[in-house]
Structure formats: C-alpha cells, structure tokens
Short mmCIF file of C-alpha atoms in Angstrom, two decimals:
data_model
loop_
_atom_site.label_atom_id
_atom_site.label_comp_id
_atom_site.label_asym_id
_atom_site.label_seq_id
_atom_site.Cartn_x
_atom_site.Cartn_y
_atom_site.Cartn_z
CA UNK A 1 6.62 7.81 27.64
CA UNK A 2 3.59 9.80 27.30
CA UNK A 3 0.07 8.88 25.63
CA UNK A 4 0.88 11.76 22.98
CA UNK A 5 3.94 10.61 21.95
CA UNK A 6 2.59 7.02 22.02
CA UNK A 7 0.25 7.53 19.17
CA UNK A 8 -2.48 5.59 18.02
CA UNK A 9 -0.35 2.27 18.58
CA UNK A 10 -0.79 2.77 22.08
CA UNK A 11 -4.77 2.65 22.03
CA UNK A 12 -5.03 -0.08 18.94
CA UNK A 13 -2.06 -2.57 20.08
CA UNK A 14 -0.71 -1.98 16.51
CA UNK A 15 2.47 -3.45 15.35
CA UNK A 16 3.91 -0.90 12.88
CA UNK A 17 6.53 -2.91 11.04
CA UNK A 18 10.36 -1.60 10.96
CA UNK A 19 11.82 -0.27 7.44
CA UNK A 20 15.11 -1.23 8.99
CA UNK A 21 14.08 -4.97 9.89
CA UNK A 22 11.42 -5.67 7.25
CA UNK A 23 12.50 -7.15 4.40
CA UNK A 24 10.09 -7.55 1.54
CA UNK A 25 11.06 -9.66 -1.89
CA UNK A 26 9.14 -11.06 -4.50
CA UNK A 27 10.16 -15.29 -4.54
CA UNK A 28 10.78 -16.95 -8.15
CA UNK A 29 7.56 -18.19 -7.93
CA UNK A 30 5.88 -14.62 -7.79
CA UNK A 31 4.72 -14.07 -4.24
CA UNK A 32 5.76 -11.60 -2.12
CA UNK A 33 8.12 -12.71 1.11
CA UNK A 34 9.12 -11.04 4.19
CA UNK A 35 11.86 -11.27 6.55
CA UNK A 36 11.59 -9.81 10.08
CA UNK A 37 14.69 -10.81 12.24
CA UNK A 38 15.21 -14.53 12.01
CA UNK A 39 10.93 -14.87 11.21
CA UNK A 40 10.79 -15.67 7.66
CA UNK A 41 7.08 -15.75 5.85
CA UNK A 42 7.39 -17.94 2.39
CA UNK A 43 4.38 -15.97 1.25
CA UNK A 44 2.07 -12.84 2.83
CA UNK A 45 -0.22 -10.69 1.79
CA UNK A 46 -0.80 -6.69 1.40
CA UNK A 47 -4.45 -5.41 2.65
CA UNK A 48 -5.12 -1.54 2.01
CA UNK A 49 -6.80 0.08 4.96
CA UNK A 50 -7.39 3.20 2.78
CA UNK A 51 -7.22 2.41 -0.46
CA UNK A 52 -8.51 5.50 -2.16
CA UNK A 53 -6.84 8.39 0.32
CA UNK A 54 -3.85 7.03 1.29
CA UNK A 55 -2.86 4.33 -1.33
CA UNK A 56 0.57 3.94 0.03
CA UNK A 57 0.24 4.00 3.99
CA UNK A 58 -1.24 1.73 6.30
CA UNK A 59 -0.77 -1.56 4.98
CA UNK A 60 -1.54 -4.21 6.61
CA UNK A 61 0.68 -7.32 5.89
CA UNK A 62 -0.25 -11.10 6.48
CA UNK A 63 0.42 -14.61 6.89
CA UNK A 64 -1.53 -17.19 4.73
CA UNK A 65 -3.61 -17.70 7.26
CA UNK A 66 -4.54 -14.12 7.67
CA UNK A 67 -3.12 -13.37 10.62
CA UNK A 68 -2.02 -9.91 11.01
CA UNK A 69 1.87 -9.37 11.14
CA UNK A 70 2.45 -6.28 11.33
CA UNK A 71 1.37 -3.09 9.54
CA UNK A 72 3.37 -0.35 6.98
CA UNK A 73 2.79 2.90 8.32
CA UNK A 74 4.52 4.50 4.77
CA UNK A 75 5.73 2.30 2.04
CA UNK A 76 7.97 5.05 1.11
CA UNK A 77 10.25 4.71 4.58
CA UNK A 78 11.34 1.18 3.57
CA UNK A 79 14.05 0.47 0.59
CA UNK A 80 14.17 0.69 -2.61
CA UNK A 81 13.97 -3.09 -3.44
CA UNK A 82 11.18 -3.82 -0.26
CA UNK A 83 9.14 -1.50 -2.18
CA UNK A 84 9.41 -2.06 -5.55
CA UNK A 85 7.86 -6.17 -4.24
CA UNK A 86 5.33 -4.30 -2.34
CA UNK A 87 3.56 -2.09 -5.16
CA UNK A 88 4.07 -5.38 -7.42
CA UNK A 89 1.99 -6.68 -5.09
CA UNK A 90 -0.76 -4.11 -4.44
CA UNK A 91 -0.45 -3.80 -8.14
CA UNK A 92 -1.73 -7.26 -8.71
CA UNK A 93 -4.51 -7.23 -5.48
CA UNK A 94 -5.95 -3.94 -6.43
CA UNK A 95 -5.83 -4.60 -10.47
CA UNK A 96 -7.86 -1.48 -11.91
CA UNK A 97 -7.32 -0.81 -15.22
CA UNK A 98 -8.00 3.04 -15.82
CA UNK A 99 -10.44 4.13 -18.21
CA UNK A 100 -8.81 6.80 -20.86
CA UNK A 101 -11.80 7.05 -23.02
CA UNK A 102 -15.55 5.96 -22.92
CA UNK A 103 -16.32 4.75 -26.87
CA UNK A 104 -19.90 3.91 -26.17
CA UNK A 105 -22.15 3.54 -23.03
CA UNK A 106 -25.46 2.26 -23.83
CA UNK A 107 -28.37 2.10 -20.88
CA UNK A 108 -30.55 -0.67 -21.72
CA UNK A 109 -33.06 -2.42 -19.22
CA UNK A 110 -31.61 -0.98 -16.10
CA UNK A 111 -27.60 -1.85 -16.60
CA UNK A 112 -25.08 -0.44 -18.39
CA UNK A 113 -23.04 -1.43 -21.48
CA UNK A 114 -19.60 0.14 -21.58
CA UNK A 115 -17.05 0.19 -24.49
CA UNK A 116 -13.77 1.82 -23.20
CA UNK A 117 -10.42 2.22 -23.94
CA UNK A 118 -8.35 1.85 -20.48
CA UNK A 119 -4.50 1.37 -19.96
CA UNK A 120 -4.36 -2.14 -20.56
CA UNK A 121 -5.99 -1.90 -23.74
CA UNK A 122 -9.65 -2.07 -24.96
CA UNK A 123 -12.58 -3.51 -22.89
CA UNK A 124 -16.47 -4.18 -23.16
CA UNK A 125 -18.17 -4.91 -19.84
CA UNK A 126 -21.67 -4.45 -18.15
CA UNK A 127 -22.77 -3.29 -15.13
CA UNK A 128 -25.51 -2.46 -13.01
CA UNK A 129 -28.21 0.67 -12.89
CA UNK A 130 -25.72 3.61 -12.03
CA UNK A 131 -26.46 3.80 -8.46
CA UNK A 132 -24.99 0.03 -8.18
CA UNK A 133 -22.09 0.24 -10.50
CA UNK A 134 -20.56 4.04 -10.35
CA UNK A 135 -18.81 5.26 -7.43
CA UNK A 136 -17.48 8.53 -6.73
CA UNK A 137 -14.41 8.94 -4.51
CA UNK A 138 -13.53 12.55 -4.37
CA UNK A 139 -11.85 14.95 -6.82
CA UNK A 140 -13.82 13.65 -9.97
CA UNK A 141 -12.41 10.61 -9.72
CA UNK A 142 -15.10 7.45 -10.06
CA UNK A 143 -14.80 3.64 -9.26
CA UNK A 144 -16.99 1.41 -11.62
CA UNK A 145 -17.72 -1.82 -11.09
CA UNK A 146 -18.39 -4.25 -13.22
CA UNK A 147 -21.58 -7.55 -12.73
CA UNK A 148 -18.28 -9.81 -11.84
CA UNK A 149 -16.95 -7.45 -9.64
CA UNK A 150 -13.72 -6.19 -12.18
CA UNK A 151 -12.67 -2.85 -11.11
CA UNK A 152 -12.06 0.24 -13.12
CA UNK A 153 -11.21 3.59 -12.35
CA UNK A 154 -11.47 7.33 -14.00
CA UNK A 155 -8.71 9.13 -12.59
CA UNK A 156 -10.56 12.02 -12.82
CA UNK A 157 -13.80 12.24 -15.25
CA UNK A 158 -13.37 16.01 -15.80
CA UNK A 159 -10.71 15.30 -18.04
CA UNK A 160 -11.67 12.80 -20.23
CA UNK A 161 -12.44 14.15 -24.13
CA UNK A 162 -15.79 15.68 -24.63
CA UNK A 163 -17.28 12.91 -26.28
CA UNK A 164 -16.39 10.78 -22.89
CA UNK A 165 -18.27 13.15 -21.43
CA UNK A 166 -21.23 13.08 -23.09
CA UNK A 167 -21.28 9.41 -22.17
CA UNK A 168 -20.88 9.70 -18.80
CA UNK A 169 -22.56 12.72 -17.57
CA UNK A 170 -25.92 11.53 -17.26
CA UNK A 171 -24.77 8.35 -14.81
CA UNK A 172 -22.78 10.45 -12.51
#
C-alpha cells in the first residue's frame, strides 16, 4: 500500500474505529458503552479534537482511565442508534447553552454582568474583562465564558435583535 493511500494513520499510529464493529449504547445507568469485537468498555468517554470546526469528526473515545481506544473519524458513518449515544454524550461533555438574547450586560470594575435568555431558559452570570471572557470562533459566532468556567455560545452575534446588539458590540 502506498503512503498516499495510507493517510494520516500511517504517520500518527491512529486507530480509526470501525462503524461496522463499534458499537456505542448508552447503559441504564447513563454512561455511554462500547463494544468492539468481544472488548466490551462498561463506560468511555468522547474527547473533541476540533470542537468548533468539525463538531462531529475526530473523536477520540476512551477508557476510564484515559487511555485512548480508538478514534471516530465521522460520527455520521456509524448507525443510527451508535450515534444517537454518542451526541447524548458530547451533548452532556460540551453543555453550552446558546444565548438567544442579551437582556442586560453591565461592565462594572473590569468584569462583566450578563442577563440572557439562552435555550435552556434564563441565566445571570459574570465574567471577566472582555479580553478574558469573549471568544470569537469564526463566522460571528462567540464563546463566553463564565468566572466558573460555564460555557455559552452565540451562534452567530449578527443575528441577535438590535437591542442584543447594542449590548454586545462594544465587548467584541
């Protein structure tokens, strides 16, 4: 086999998990399992290695101690039921509830009070001066960051409602 057709595996010794032979499931206790051949793992987890390009490729799946087992090179190659476990799970590790409006933003002694309204409902939270707290990604879309480390995103800030935008505009 040539080093073309080899891929990237061939230089970085990585194990892309197969659709066919992984199976993913979510146990009655809420964790997510995995089957590969007669290897069966009570309980791994889901790391993104791109989390804000390519949400849904390159996963990296582990044991509990951490130990790589293998990697997903596209969630949507396995089935149906393996990946409905696998976005419950990314889901829960990479919680960011998405801001839909910004009620109030207050900049008071170097952090920043926010009042939003986000898909899980309303929130007040604080963070830091805007060069610590707001993150652009690409596309309008921001990360903010809260002083305990909650997550938040704006999908895309171009969108929000004017007043939103009056808000925000200064801090990004």
């Amino acid at each position: 086999m040539d080093m073309e057709a080899e891929g990237v595996s061939a230089f970085t010794n990585i194990n892309y998990l197969d659709p066919k032979e992984a199976i993913f499931a979510t146990t009655d206790g809420g964790l997510l399992s995995l089957q590969v051949g007669d290897r069966y793992y009570s309980k791994v987890d889901l790391y993104q290695a791109f989390p804000f390009s390519l949400e849904h490729q390159y996963l990296s799946v582990r044991d509990e101690n951490g130990e790589e087992i293998g990697m997903i090179k596209d969630l949507r190659e396995f089935p149906p039921q393996s990946q409905k476990a696998i976005r419950t799970e990314l889901n829960w590790r990479y919680y960011a509830p998405k801001i839909i409006r910004v009620l109030t933003l207050k900049d008071e002694f170097g952090h920043l009070y926010w009042d939003v309204e986000t898909n899980y409902g309303f929130r007040k939270f604080v963070t830091r001066a805007r060069d610590e707290g707001i993150y652009p990604i690409a596309d309008g879309r921001l990360l903010i960051v809260d002083m305990t480390g909650n997550r938040y995103e704006i999908e895309d800030y171009r969108r929000l409602d004017a007043k939103s935008l009056r808000f925000l505009e200064p801090y990004i």
